[in-house]
mmCIF file of C-alpha atoms in Angstrom:
data_model
loop_
_atom_site.group_PDB
_atom_site.id
_atom_site.type_symbol
_atom_site.label_atom_id
_atom_site.label_comp_id
_atom_site.label_asym_id
_atom_site.label_seq_id
_atom_site.Cartn_x
_atom_site.Cartn_y
_atom_site.Cartn_z
ATOM 1 C CA MET A 1 -2.410 15.353 18.157
ATOM 2 C CA ILE A 2 -6.018 16.675 18.866
ATOM 3 C CA GLU A 3 -8.300 14.027 19.047
ATOM 4 C CA THR A 4 -11.370 15.998 17.616
ATOM 5 C CA PHE A 5 -9.182 17.105 14.488
ATOM 6 C CA SER A 6 -7.970 13.445 13.959
ATOM 7 C CA THR A 7 -11.304 12.223 14.164
ATOM 8 C CA VAL A 8 -12.611 14.608 11.514
ATOM 9 C CA GLN A 9 -9.320 14.056 9.493
ATOM 10 C CA ILE A 10 -10.211 10.021 9.509
ATOM 11 C CA ALA A 11 -13.902 10.835 8.592
ATOM 12 C CA VAL A 12 -13.048 12.955 5.417
ATOM 13 C CA ALA A 13 -10.100 10.732 4.384
ATOM 14 C CA ALA A 14 -12.642 7.586 4.676
ATOM 15 C CA ILE A 15 -15.617 9.564 2.915
ATOM 16 C CA ALA A 16 -13.322 10.780 0.140
ATOM 17 C CA GLY A 17 -11.989 7.328 -0.510
ATOM 18 C CA LEU A 18 -15.337 5.825 -0.884
ATOM 19 C CA LEU A 19 -16.322 8.612 -3.003
ATOM 20 C CA CYS A 20 -13.286 8.417 -5.480
ATOM 21 C CA LEU A 21 -13.582 4.476 -5.393
ATOM 22 C CA SER A 22 -17.088 4.488 -6.210
ATOM 23 C CA LEU A 23 -16.841 6.900 -9.059
ATOM 24 C CA GLY A 24 -13.675 5.445 -10.262
ATOM 25 C CA LEU A 25 -15.321 1.882 -10.498
ATOM 26 C CA GLY A 26 -18.183 3.533 -12.026
ATOM 27 C CA GLY A 27 -15.965 4.873 -14.732
ATOM 28 C CA LYS A 28 -15.210 8.411 -13.994
ATOM 29 C CA THR A 29 -11.729 9.571 -14.709
ATOM 30 C CA PRO A 30 -10.229 11.808 -12.410
ATOM 31 C CA ASN A 31 -12.041 15.198 -12.447
ATOM 32 C CA ASP A 32 -11.905 18.345 -10.035
ATOM 33 C CA LEU A 33 -14.138 16.715 -7.376
ATOM 34 C CA THR A 34 -12.014 13.679 -7.005
ATOM 35 C CA LEU A 35 -8.693 15.391 -7.456
ATOM 36 C CA GLY A 36 -10.154 18.281 -4.882
ATOM 37 C CA VAL A 37 -10.886 15.662 -2.123
ATOM 38 C CA THR A 38 -7.941 14.112 -2.368
ATOM 39 C CA LEU A 39 -5.972 17.836 -2.051
ATOM 40 C CA LEU A 40 -8.271 18.310 0.924
ATOM 41 C CA VAL A 41 -6.601 14.950 2.478
ATOM 42 C CA GLU A 42 -3.356 16.109 1.994
ATOM 43 C CA VAL A 43 -4.158 19.659 3.431
ATOM 44 C CA LEU A 44 -5.282 18.265 6.253
ATOM 45 C CA LEU A 45 -2.326 15.537 6.835
ATOM 46 C CA LEU A 46 -0.121 18.884 6.422
ATOM 47 C CA ALA A 47 -2.244 20.626 9.058
ATOM 48 C CA GLN A 48 -1.626 17.510 11.070
ATOM 49 C CA VAL A 49 2.260 17.883 10.744
ATOM 50 C CA VAL A 50 1.752 21.041 12.126
ATOM 51 C CA VAL A 51 -0.109 20.096 14.930
ATOM 52 C CA SER A 52 2.066 17.311 15.898
ATOM 53 C CA ILE A 53 5.508 19.535 15.831
ATOM 54 C CA VAL A 54 3.437 22.256 18.189
ATOM 55 C CA ALA A 55 1.706 20.065 20.364
ATOM 56 C CA PRO A 56 4.419 18.661 22.821
ATOM 57 C CA PHE A 57 5.540 22.298 23.022
ATOM 58 C CA VAL A 58 2.052 22.727 24.547
ATOM 59 C CA GLY A 59 2.119 19.724 27.002
ATOM 60 C CA ASN A 60 0.079 17.444 24.835
ATOM 61 C CA ILE A 61 2.628 14.830 24.546
ATOM 62 C CA ALA A 62 2.628 11.289 22.922
ATOM 63 C CA THR A 63 1.828 8.514 24.929
ATOM 64 C CA GLY A 64 3.448 5.996 22.393
ATOM 65 C CA SER A 65 6.415 5.807 20.025
ATOM 66 C CA VAL A 66 7.058 9.277 18.351
ATOM 67 C CA LEU A 67 9.446 7.728 15.923
ATOM 68 C CA GLU A 68 6.752 5.200 14.926
ATOM 69 C CA PHE A 69 4.011 8.211 14.450
ATOM 70 C CA TRP A 70 6.250 9.962 12.496
ATOM 71 C CA VAL A 71 6.817 7.240 10.323
ATOM 72 C CA TYR A 72 3.318 6.989 9.601
ATOM 73 C CA LEU A 73 2.614 10.426 9.346
ATOM 74 C CA VAL A 74 5.258 11.353 6.889
ATOM 75 C CA THR A 75 4.526 8.228 4.844
ATOM 76 C CA ALA A 76 0.825 9.349 4.910
ATOM 77 C CA ALA A 77 1.674 12.666 3.420
ATOM 78 C CA LEU A 78 3.348 11.184 0.448
ATOM 79 C CA LEU A 79 0.783 9.254 -1.020
ATOM 80 C CA PRO A 80 -1.770 11.861 -1.850
ATOM 81 C CA PRO A 81 1.022 13.902 -4.295
ATOM 82 C CA LEU A 82 1.893 10.471 -5.532
ATOM 83 C CA ALA A 83 -1.664 9.270 -6.525
ATOM 84 C CA GLY A 84 -2.766 12.861 -7.755
ATOM 85 C CA LEU A 85 0.576 13.024 -9.715
ATOM 86 C CA TRP A 86 -0.247 9.716 -11.412
ATOM 87 C CA ALA A 87 -3.811 10.713 -11.752
ATOM 88 C CA LEU A 88 -2.737 13.455 -13.932
ATOM 89 C CA LEU A 89 -0.047 11.536 -15.971
ATOM 90 C CA GLU A 90 -2.696 8.952 -16.927
ATOM 91 C CA ARG A 91 -6.099 9.953 -16.844
ATOM 92 C CA ASN A 92 -8.424 6.876 -16.836
ATOM 93 C CA ARG A 93 -11.018 5.485 -14.560
ATOM 94 C CA TRP A 94 -8.208 3.335 -12.508
ATOM 95 C CA SER A 95 -6.660 6.751 -11.443
ATOM 96 C CA THR A 96 -9.713 7.643 -9.718
ATOM 97 C CA VAL A 97 -9.728 4.200 -8.050
ATOM 98 C CA ILE A 98 -6.124 4.658 -6.966
ATOM 99 C CA LEU A 99 -6.965 8.139 -5.606
ATOM 100 C CA GLY A 100 -9.571 6.172 -3.302
ATOM 101 C CA VAL A 101 -7.319 3.693 -2.081
ATOM 102 C CA THR A 102 -4.817 6.255 -1.196
ATOM 103 C CA CYS A 103 -7.609 8.240 0.902
ATOM 104 C CA ILE A 104 -9.060 5.017 2.357
ATOM 105 C CA SER A 105 -5.011 4.359 3.262
ATOM 106 C CA VAL A 106 -4.598 7.577 4.872
ATOM 107 C CA ALA A 107 -7.927 7.142 7.045
ATOM 108 C CA ILE A 108 -6.243 4.054 8.083
ATOM 109 C CA MET A 109 -3.101 5.122 8.743
ATOM 110 C CA VAL A 110 -4.337 8.345 10.947
ATOM 111 C CA PHE A 111 -6.563 6.106 12.694
ATOM 112 C CA ARG A 112 -3.268 3.792 13.674
ATOM 113 C CA MET A 113 -1.306 7.426 14.591
ATOM 114 C CA ASN A 114 -4.379 8.170 16.727
ATOM 115 C CA GLU A 115 -3.681 4.821 18.404
ATOM 116 C CA ILE A 116 0.114 5.631 19.002
ATOM 117 C CA TRP A 117 -0.579 9.087 20.229
ATOM 118 C CA PHE A 118 -3.279 8.478 22.714
ATOM 119 C CA VAL A 119 -3.569 4.510 23.518
ATOM 120 C CA GLN A 120 -0.013 2.839 22.954
ATOM 121 C CA GLN A 121 2.257 2.886 26.038
ATOM 122 C CA ALA A 122 6.077 3.427 24.966
ATOM 123 C CA MET B 1 9.230 1.626 -4.270
ATOM 124 C CA VAL B 2 6.344 3.744 -5.006
ATOM 125 C CA PRO B 3 8.387 6.948 -6.703
ATOM 126 C CA SER B 4 9.654 4.431 -9.204
ATOM 127 C CA ALA B 5 6.089 3.334 -9.991
ATOM 128 C CA ALA B 6 4.699 6.614 -10.476
ATOM 129 C CA ARG B 7 7.869 7.744 -12.841
ATOM 130 C CA THR B 8 6.635 4.944 -15.166
ATOM 131 C CA PRO B 9 3.947 6.421 -17.178
ATOM 132 C CA SER B 10 6.162 9.494 -18.472
ATOM 133 C CA ARG B 11 8.036 7.074 -20.098
ATOM 134 C CA PRO B 12 7.894 7.221 -23.959
ATOM 135 C CA PRO B 13 4.687 5.283 -25.253
ATOM 136 C CA GLN B 14 5.707 1.823 -25.731
ATOM 137 C CA ARG B 15 2.799 0.155 -24.462
ATOM 138 C CA PRO B 16 3.089 -3.444 -24.509
ATOM 139 C CA ALA B 17 6.329 -3.090 -22.457
ATOM 140 C CA SER B 18 5.051 -2.033 -18.842
ATOM 141 C CA ARG B 19 2.587 -4.117 -16.984
ATOM 142 C CA ALA B 20 1.555 -0.831 -15.018
ATOM 143 C CA THR B 21 -1.293 0.383 -16.905
ATOM 144 C CA GLY B 22 -5.237 0.023 -16.505
ATOM 145 C CA ILE B 23 -6.035 -1.798 -13.675
ATOM 146 C CA GLY B 24 -2.563 -2.970 -12.948
ATOM 147 C CA ARG B 25 -1.791 0.365 -12.058
ATOM 148 C CA VAL B 26 -4.168 0.204 -9.214
ATOM 149 C CA LEU B 27 -2.216 -3.297 -8.093
ATOM 150 C CA VAL B 28 0.814 -1.529 -8.275
ATOM 151 C CA PHE B 29 0.023 1.405 -6.438
ATOM 152 C CA VAL B 30 -1.144 -1.179 -3.401
ATOM 153 C CA TYR B 31 2.022 -2.964 -3.673
ATOM 154 C CA GLY B 32 3.524 0.315 -3.449
ATOM 155 C CA ILE B 33 1.692 1.298 -0.393
ATOM 156 C CA LEU B 34 2.346 -2.184 1.112
ATOM 157 C CA ALA B 35 6.006 -2.165 0.738
ATOM 158 C CA LEU B 36 5.979 1.249 2.092
ATOM 159 C CA ALA B 37 4.061 0.122 5.007
ATOM 160 C CA ALA B 38 6.195 -2.988 5.533
ATOM 161 C CA THR B 39 9.446 -1.040 4.935
ATOM 162 C CA GLY B 40 8.410 1.819 7.583
ATOM 163 C CA ARG B 41 7.368 -0.559 10.043
ATOM 164 C CA SER B 42 10.190 -3.198 9.885
ATOM 165 C CA VAL B 43 13.060 -0.553 10.117
ATOM 166 C CA PHE B 44 11.350 1.010 13.071
ATOM 167 C CA GLN B 45 11.021 -2.585 14.875
ATOM 168 C CA ILE B 46 14.685 -3.699 14.111
ATOM 169 C CA GLY B 47 15.865 -0.040 14.897
ATOM 170 C CA THR B 48 14.366 0.076 18.366
ATOM 171 C CA LYS B 49 13.446 -3.422 19.671
ATOM 172 C CA PHE B 50 14.805 -6.204 17.635
ATOM 173 C CA GLY B 51 15.474 -8.404 20.482
ATOM 174 C CA GLU B 52 11.975 -8.170 21.634
ATOM 175 C CA ALA B 53 11.123 -10.618 18.826
ATOM 176 C CA PRO B 54 13.432 -11.266 16.281
ATOM 177 C CA VAL B 55 11.916 -13.848 14.212
ATOM 178 C CA ALA B 56 8.647 -11.758 13.954
ATOM 179 C CA TYR B 57 10.808 -8.561 13.052
ATOM 180 C CA ALA B 58 13.069 -10.772 10.855
ATOM 181 C CA LEU B 59 10.365 -11.912 8.837
ATOM 182 C CA SER B 60 8.931 -8.239 8.811
ATOM 183 C CA ALA B 61 12.076 -7.238 6.993
ATOM 184 C CA LEU B 62 11.933 -10.030 4.600
ATOM 185 C CA ALA B 63 8.185 -9.347 3.732
ATOM 186 C CA ALA B 64 9.089 -5.622 3.068
ATOM 187 C CA VAL B 65 12.052 -6.546 0.896
ATOM 188 C CA VAL B 66 9.476 -8.914 -0.895
ATOM 189 C CA TYR B 67 7.013 -6.153 -1.630
ATOM 190 C CA ILE B 68 9.577 -4.024 -2.942
ATOM 191 C CA VAL B 69 10.824 -6.260 -5.383
ATOM 192 C CA ALA B 70 7.230 -7.274 -6.194
ATOM 193 C CA THR B 71 6.093 -3.509 -6.743
ATOM 194 C CA ILE B 72 9.244 -2.966 -9.187
ATOM 195 C CA ALA B 73 8.851 -6.380 -11.100
ATOM 196 C CA LEU B 74 5.274 -5.240 -11.809
ATOM 197 C CA VAL B 75 6.414 -2.186 -12.970
ATOM 198 C CA ALA B 76 9.498 -3.316 -15.085
ATOM 199 C CA PRO B 77 9.070 -4.411 -18.567
ATOM 200 C CA GLY B 78 9.918 -7.765 -19.817
ATOM 201 C CA ALA B 79 9.652 -11.667 -19.679
ATOM 202 C CA ARG B 80 12.334 -11.741 -16.714
ATOM 203 C CA TRP B 81 10.991 -9.172 -14.656
ATOM 204 C CA TYR B 82 7.299 -11.222 -15.355
ATOM 205 C CA ARG B 83 9.112 -13.951 -14.000
ATOM 206 C CA VAL B 84 10.341 -12.208 -10.651
ATOM 207 C CA ALA B 85 6.659 -10.790 -10.262
ATOM 208 C CA VAL B 86 5.408 -14.391 -10.476
ATOM 209 C CA VAL B 87 7.854 -15.717 -7.706
ATOM 210 C CA THR B 88 7.591 -12.834 -5.430
ATOM 211 C CA ILE B 89 4.013 -12.717 -5.378
ATOM 212 C CA ALA B 90 3.658 -16.523 -5.125
ATOM 213 C CA PHE B 91 6.393 -16.383 -2.240
ATOM 214 C CA GLU B 92 3.875 -13.733 -0.599
ATOM 215 C CA LEU B 93 0.941 -15.932 -0.677
ATOM 216 C CA VAL B 94 2.865 -18.565 0.727
ATOM 217 C CA GLY B 95 4.023 -16.296 3.425
ATOM 218 C CA VAL B 96 0.697 -14.945 4.282
ATOM 219 C CA LEU B 97 -0.699 -18.490 4.418
ATOM 220 C CA VAL B 98 2.333 -20.092 6.302
ATOM 221 C CA VAL B 99 2.757 -17.196 8.926
ATOM 222 C CA GLY B 100 -0.988 -16.720 9.303
ATOM 223 C CA VAL B 101 -1.512 -20.225 10.398
ATOM 224 C CA LEU B 102 1.483 -20.251 12.675
ATOM 225 C CA SER B 103 0.447 -16.914 14.613
ATOM 226 C CA ILE B 104 -2.778 -18.635 15.301
ATOM 227 C CA PHE B 105 -1.171 -22.165 16.327
ATOM 228 C CA ASP B 106 2.036 -20.821 17.785
ATOM 229 C CA PRO B 107 1.732 -17.583 19.104
ATOM 230 C CA VAL B 108 4.853 -17.653 21.092
ATOM 231 C CA LEU B 109 6.651 -17.487 17.961
ATOM 232 C CA PHE B 110 5.067 -14.098 17.107
ATOM 233 C CA PRO B 111 4.725 -11.918 20.150
ATOM 234 C CA ASP B 112 4.376 -8.824 18.102
ATOM 235 C CA ASP B 113 2.469 -8.551 14.854
ATOM 236 C CA THR B 114 4.010 -8.844 11.388
ATOM 237 C CA VAL B 115 2.219 -7.634 7.907
ATOM 238 C CA TRP B 116 1.709 -11.491 7.644
ATOM 239 C CA SER B 117 0.216 -12.314 11.342
ATOM 240 C CA PHE B 118 -3.213 -13.537 11.361
ATOM 241 C CA PHE B 119 -3.511 -13.347 7.563
ATOM 242 C CA GLY B 120 -2.665 -9.936 7.464
ATOM 243 C CA ARG B 121 -5.415 -8.793 10.036
ATOM 244 C CA GLY B 122 -3.610 -5.414 10.758
ATOM 245 C CA TYR B 123 -3.691 -4.666 7.033
ATOM 246 C CA LEU B 124 -7.450 -5.282 6.442
ATOM 247 C CA PHE B 125 -6.406 -8.611 5.074
ATOM 248 C CA ILE B 126 -5.226 -7.088 1.921
ATOM 249 C CA PRO B 127 -1.608 -9.112 2.304
ATOM 250 C CA LEU B 128 -3.907 -12.232 1.970
ATOM 251 C CA ILE B 129 -5.815 -11.002 -0.934
ATOM 252 C CA ILE B 130 -3.516 -8.978 -2.981
ATOM 253 C CA PRO B 131 -1.217 -11.883 -4.158
ATOM 254 C CA VAL B 132 -4.228 -13.939 -5.472
ATOM 255 C CA LEU B 133 -5.561 -10.738 -7.647
ATOM 256 C CA GLY B 134 -1.628 -10.476 -8.509
ATOM 257 C CA LEU B 135 -1.238 -13.500 -9.679
ATOM 258 C CA LEU B 136 -4.892 -13.694 -11.716
ATOM 259 C CA TRP B 137 -3.754 -10.515 -13.267
ATOM 260 C CA LEU B 138 -0.181 -11.670 -14.026
ATOM 261 C CA ARG B 139 -1.850 -14.820 -16.019
ATOM 262 C CA ARG B 140 -4.035 -12.410 -18.068
ATOM 263 C CA THR B 141 -0.924 -10.363 -18.958
ATOM 264 C CA SER B 142 1.467 -12.987 -19.458
ATOM 265 C CA PRO B 143 4.174 -12.534 -22.329
ATOM 266 C CA HIS B 144 2.462 -13.297 -25.450
ATOM 267 C CA ARG B 145 5.137 -15.608 -26.679
ATOM 268 C CA ALA B 146 3.977 -17.798 -23.949
ATOM 269 C CA GLY B 147 0.387 -16.854 -24.604
ATOM 270 C CA ALA B 148 -0.362 -20.644 -25.226
ATOM 271 C CA GLU B 149 -0.691 -21.464 -21.441
ATOM 272 C CA ALA B 150 -3.705 -23.400 -20.477
ATOM 273 C CA THR B 151 -6.224 -20.914 -20.299
ATOM 274 C CA GLY B 152 -4.544 -19.071 -23.073
ATOM 275 C CA PRO B 153 -5.207 -15.285 -22.383
ATOM 276 C CA ARG B 154 -5.992 -13.466 -25.524
ATOM 277 C CA PRO B 155 -2.810 -10.964 -26.543
ATOM 278 C CA ASP B 156 -5.002 -8.153 -27.249
ATOM 279 C CA ASP B 157 -6.081 -7.883 -23.731
ATOM 280 C CA THR B 158 -2.690 -7.045 -22.605
ATOM 281 C CA ALA B 159 -2.481 -3.654 -23.048
ATOM 282 C CA SER B 160 -5.989 -2.567 -22.697
ATOM 283 C CA GLY B 161 -7.483 -1.575 -19.052
ATOM 284 C CA ARG B 162 -10.015 -4.297 -19.125
ATOM 285 C CA GLY B 163 -10.346 -5.419 -15.604
#
């Protein structure tokens, strides 16, 4: 993990989440903006997957449990596609709320992954 | 778990059947995430360090199973699943309250966190809030033949997305 990158990722996911939540509660159905920011969150997660595979080979080793880290990362990466798919199937404002919930969850999970990688002692 | 929840809307449009529509979908989705989180965590805990805190980890596993069943019960149509949803969600509420209190007054029993420790602190207190919302919502959407229950939810409320 790269601390700067994961910090940016947490910030993006949190902002995306708040945006989708407020638009959703305001009655907006999923649109290019809300689906777009959710897609961005997913792309960053996939980038995180690549970073986390490469990192140990260049000496950037997790201090905590690698298994726990990957459970979080894989789960997090599954959420936006599920939420996005559901948003496309049933287009109402609650789908936008779900996109928001998803992005917030991702922010929390990346925060936790960050702790496992840098803080937790295995 | 979540995949089964995600598949529901693609079923033929028999609206009154599934409760996973409108604001209920948000509830289902949050339950799905909790089920995933609790399952992932408990598989990891039991697989790697069960001996360290058997009570906490066994409880994590139980909580995970209950969340999975509750998620399915919220999605699945019919009066029987409705009852399953009420029972599992009520169980969660009791669980989070009991374990929340125990983890404060008897920390030795829970050396490591579970979903329910300190009223779900590690999960933004969502495990404490969501069963309450769940029970409220289930009361609104109760199967119409039982619609005469105390507060009398209006049947026409059931399928709409009103929240």
